[in-house]
Short mmCIF file of C-alpha atoms and ligand atoms in Angstrom, two decimals:
data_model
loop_
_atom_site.label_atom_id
_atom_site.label_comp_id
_atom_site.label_asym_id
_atom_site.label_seq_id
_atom_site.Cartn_x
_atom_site.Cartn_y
_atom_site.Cartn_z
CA UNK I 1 50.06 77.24 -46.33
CA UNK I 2 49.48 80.13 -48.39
CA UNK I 3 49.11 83.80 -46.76
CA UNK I 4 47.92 87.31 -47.01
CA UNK I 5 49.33 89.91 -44.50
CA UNK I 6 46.73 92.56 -45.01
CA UNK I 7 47.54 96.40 -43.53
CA UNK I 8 48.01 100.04 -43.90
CA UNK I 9 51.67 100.75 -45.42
CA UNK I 10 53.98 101.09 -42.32
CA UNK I 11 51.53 98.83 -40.36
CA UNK I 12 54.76 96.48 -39.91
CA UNK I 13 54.09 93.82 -42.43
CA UNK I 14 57.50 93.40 -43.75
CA UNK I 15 58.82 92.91 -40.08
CA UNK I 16 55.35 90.56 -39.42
CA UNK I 17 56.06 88.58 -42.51
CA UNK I 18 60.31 88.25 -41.53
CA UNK I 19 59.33 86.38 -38.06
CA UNK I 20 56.49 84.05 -39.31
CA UNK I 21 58.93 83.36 -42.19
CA UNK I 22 61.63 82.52 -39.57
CA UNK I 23 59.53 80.28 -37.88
CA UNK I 24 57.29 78.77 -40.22
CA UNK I 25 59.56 78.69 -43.07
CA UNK I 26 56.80 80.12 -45.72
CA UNK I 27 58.61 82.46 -48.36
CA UNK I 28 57.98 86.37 -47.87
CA UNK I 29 56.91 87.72 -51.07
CA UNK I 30 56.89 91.81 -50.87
CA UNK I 31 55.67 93.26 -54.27
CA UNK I 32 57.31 96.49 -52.81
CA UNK I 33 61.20 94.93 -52.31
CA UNK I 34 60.17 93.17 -56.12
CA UNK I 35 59.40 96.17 -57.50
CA UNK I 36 62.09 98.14 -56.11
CA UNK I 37 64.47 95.85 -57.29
CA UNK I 38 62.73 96.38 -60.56
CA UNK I 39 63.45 99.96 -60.71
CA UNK I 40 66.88 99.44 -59.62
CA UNK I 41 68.02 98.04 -63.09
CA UNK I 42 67.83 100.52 -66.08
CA UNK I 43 64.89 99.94 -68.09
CA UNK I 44 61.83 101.88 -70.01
CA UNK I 45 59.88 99.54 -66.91
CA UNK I 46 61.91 100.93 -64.42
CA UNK I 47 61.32 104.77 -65.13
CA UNK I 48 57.63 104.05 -65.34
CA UNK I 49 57.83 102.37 -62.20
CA UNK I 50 59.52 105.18 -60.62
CA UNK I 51 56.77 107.32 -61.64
CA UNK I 52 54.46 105.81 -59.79
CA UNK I 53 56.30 104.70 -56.76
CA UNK I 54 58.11 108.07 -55.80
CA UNK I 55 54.56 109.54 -55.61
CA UNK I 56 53.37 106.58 -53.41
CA UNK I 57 50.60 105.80 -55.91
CA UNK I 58 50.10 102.01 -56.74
CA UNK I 59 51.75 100.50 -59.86
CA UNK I 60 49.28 99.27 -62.32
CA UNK I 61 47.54 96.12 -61.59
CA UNK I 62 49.50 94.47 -64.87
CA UNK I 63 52.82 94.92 -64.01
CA UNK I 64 52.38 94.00 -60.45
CA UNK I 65 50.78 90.56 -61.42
CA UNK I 66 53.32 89.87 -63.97
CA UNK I 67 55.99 90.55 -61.10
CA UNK I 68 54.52 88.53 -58.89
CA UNK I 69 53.27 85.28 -61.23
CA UNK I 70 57.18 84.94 -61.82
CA UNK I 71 58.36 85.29 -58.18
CA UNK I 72 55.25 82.37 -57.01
CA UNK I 73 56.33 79.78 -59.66
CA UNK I 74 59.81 79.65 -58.25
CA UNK I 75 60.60 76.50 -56.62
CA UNK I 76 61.32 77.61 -52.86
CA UNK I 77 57.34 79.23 -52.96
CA UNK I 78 55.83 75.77 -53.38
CA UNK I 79 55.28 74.80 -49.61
CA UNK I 80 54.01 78.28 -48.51
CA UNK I 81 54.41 81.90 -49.10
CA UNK I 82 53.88 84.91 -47.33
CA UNK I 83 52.30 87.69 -49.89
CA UNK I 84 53.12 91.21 -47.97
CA UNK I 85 51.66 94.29 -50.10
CA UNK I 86 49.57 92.44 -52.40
CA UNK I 87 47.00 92.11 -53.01
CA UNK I 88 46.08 95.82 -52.66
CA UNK I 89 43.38 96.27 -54.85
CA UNK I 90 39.97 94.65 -55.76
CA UNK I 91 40.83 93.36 -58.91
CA UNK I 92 43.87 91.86 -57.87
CA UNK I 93 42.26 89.82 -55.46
CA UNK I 94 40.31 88.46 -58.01
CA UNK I 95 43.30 87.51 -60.55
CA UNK I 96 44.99 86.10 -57.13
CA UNK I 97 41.94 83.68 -57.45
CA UNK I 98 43.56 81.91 -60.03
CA UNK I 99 47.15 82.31 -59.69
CA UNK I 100 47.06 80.69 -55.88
CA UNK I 101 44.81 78.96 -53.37
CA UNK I 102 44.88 81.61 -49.92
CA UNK I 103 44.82 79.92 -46.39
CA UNK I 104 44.14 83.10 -43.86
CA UNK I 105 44.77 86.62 -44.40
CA UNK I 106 45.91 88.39 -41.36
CA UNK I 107 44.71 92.02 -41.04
CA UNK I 108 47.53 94.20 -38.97
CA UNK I 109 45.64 96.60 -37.43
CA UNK I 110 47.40 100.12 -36.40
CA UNK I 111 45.92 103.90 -35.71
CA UNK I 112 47.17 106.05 -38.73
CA UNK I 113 48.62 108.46 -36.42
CA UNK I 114 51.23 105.76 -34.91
CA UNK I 115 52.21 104.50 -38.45
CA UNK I 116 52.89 108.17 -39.19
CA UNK I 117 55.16 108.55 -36.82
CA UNK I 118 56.73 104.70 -37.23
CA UNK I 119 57.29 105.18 -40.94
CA UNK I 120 58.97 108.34 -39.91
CA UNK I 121 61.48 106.55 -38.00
CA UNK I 122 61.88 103.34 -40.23
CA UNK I 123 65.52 102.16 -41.70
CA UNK I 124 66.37 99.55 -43.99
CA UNK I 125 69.64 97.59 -44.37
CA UNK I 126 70.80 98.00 -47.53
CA UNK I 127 72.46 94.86 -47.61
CA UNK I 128 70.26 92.10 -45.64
CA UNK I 129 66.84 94.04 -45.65
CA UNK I 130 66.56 94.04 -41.97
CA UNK I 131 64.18 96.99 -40.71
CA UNK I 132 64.74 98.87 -37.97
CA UNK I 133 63.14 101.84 -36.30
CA UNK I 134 65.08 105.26 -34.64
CA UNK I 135 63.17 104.86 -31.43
CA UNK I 136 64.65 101.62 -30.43
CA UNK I 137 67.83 101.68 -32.36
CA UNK I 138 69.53 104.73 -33.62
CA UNK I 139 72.99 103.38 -34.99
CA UNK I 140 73.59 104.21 -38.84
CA UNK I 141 74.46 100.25 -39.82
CA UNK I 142 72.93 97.12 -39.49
CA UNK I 143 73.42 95.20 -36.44
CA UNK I 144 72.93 91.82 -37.89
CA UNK I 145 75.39 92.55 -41.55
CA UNK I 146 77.34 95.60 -40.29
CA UNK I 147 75.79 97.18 -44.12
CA UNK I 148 74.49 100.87 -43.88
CA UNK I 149 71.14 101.27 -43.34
CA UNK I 150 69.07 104.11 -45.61
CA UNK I 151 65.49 105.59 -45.61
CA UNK I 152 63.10 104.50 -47.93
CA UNK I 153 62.21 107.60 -50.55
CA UNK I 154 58.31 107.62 -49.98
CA UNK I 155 58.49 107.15 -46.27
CA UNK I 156 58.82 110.90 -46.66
CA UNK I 157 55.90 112.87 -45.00
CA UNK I 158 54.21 113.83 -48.01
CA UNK I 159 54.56 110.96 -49.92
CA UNK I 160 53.37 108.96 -46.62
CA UNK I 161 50.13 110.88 -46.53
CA UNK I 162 49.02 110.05 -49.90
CA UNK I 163 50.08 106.17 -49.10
CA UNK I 164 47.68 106.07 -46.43
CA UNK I 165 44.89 107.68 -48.72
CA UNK I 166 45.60 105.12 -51.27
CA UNK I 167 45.31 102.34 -48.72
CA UNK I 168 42.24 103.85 -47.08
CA UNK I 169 40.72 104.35 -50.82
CA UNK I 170 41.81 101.01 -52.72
CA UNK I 171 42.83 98.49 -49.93
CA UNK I 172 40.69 98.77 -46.91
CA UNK I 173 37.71 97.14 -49.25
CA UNK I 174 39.99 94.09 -49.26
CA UNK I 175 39.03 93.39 -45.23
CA UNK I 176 35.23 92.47 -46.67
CA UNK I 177 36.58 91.01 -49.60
CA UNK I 178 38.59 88.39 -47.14
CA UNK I 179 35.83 88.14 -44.35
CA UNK I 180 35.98 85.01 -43.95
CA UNK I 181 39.49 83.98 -43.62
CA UNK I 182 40.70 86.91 -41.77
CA UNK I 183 42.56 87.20 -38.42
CA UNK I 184 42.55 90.88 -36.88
CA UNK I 185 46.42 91.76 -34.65
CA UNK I 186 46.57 94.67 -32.78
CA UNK I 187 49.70 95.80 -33.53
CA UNK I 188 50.05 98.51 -31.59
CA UNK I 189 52.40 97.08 -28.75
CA UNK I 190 55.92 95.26 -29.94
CA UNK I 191 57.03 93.48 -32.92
CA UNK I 192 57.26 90.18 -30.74
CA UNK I 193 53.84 90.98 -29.18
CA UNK I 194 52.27 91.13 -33.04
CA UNK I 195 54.13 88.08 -33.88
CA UNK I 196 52.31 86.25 -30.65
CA UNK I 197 48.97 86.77 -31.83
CA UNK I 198 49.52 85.95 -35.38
CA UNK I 199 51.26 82.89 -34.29
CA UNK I 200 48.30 81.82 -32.39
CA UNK I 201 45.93 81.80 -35.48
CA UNK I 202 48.45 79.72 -37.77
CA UNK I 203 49.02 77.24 -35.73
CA UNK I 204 45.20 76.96 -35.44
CA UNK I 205 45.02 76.95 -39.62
CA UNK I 206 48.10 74.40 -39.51
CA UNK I 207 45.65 71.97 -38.01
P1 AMP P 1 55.49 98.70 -50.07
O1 AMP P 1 56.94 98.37 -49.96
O2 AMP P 1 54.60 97.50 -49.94
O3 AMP P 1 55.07 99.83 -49.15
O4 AMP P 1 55.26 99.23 -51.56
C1 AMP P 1 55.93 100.38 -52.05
C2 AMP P 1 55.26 100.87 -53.32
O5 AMP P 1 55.31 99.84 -54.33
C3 AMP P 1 53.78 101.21 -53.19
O6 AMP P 1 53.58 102.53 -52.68
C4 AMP P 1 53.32 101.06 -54.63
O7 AMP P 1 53.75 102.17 -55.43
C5 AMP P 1 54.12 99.85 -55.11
N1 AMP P 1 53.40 98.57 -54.85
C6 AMP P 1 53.76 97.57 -53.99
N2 AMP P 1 52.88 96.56 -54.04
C7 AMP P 1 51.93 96.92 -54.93
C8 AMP P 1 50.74 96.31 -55.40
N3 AMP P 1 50.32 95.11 -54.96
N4 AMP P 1 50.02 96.98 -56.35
C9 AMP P 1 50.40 98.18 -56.82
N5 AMP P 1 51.50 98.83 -56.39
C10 AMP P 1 52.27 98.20 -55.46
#
């Protein structure tokens, strides 16, 4: 099973994608965390990447594909993957056409004002990727690795703003796009509580 977790950045995809992954054992595949990791090593890719990322813009349709091809032909991705933050255009829904067959795309649905205010509060574990979130755990290291825990550069304010506008510009087409395979979560109560309601749907598309 093959799946698209569709939503505003901050929505809580990455956290969405970490339980069904848990439980359903489909591989998460964030284009973010692979293009991050990108930039991390030295390269004329990686300063271009930076360029685009530190302003919160999206990273040409190209490179993200090419990313992405190479991380789906792995072996662990061949019974089921979980793609979180792609596709987030038009156009590469349509090359997603012919790189992979989708099952469902799950749309998480949140008021821009919350994910303000979530992405505000949002910490990563620099070790294990764990995400956590000030308001229901303040503590500067991860509690499942003990590894520090940092704040992502564009979850700054500014940088957020222009994220949304990008998602509201570019992405939000994709909920027509995938009509008719798409499951609507409010997200707006607690991680488990999204979880529930996404779990319902895939068991009903496991059938
Ligand atoms: P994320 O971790 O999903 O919030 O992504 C962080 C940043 O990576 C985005 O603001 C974009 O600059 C870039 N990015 C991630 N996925 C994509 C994608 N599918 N297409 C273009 N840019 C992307």
């Amino acid at each position: 099973m093959n799946l698209i977790l569709l939503g505003a950045p901050g929505s809580g995809k990455g956290t969405l994608a970490k339980n069904i992954q848990a439980e359903f054992g489909l591989i998460q595949i964030s284009t973010g965390d692979l293009l991050r990791q990108a930039m991390s090593v030295e390269s004329e890719i990686s300063d271009k990447l930076k360029s685009y990322m530190s302003k919160g813009e999206l990273v040409p349709d190209e490179l993200v594909l090419e990313i992405l091809q190479e991380r789906i032909s792995q072996d662990d991705c061949k019974y089921g993957f979980i793609l979180d933050g792609f596709p987030r255009t038009v156009p590469q829904a349509e090359a997603l056409k012919n790189i992979a067959v989708i099952d469902g795309v799950i749309l998480i649905d949140l008021p821009f004002d919350v994910i303000e205010q979530r992405i505000a509060g949002r910490r990563i574990c620099t070790s294990c990727g764990e995400i956590y979130n000030t308001s229901s755990y303040d503590k500067l290291s991860c509690k499942k690795c003990g590894a520090p825990l940092y704040q992502r550069d564009d979850d700054k304010l500014e940088t957020v703003k222009v994220r949304l506008e990008v998602y509201e510009k570019s992405t939000a087409p994709l909920i027509d796009f995938y009509s008719d395979k798409l499951y609507k979560v409010n997200a707006s109560g607690s991680p488990e509580d999204t979880y529930k309601a996404a779990k319902t749907f895939l068991i009903k598309l496991e059938k």
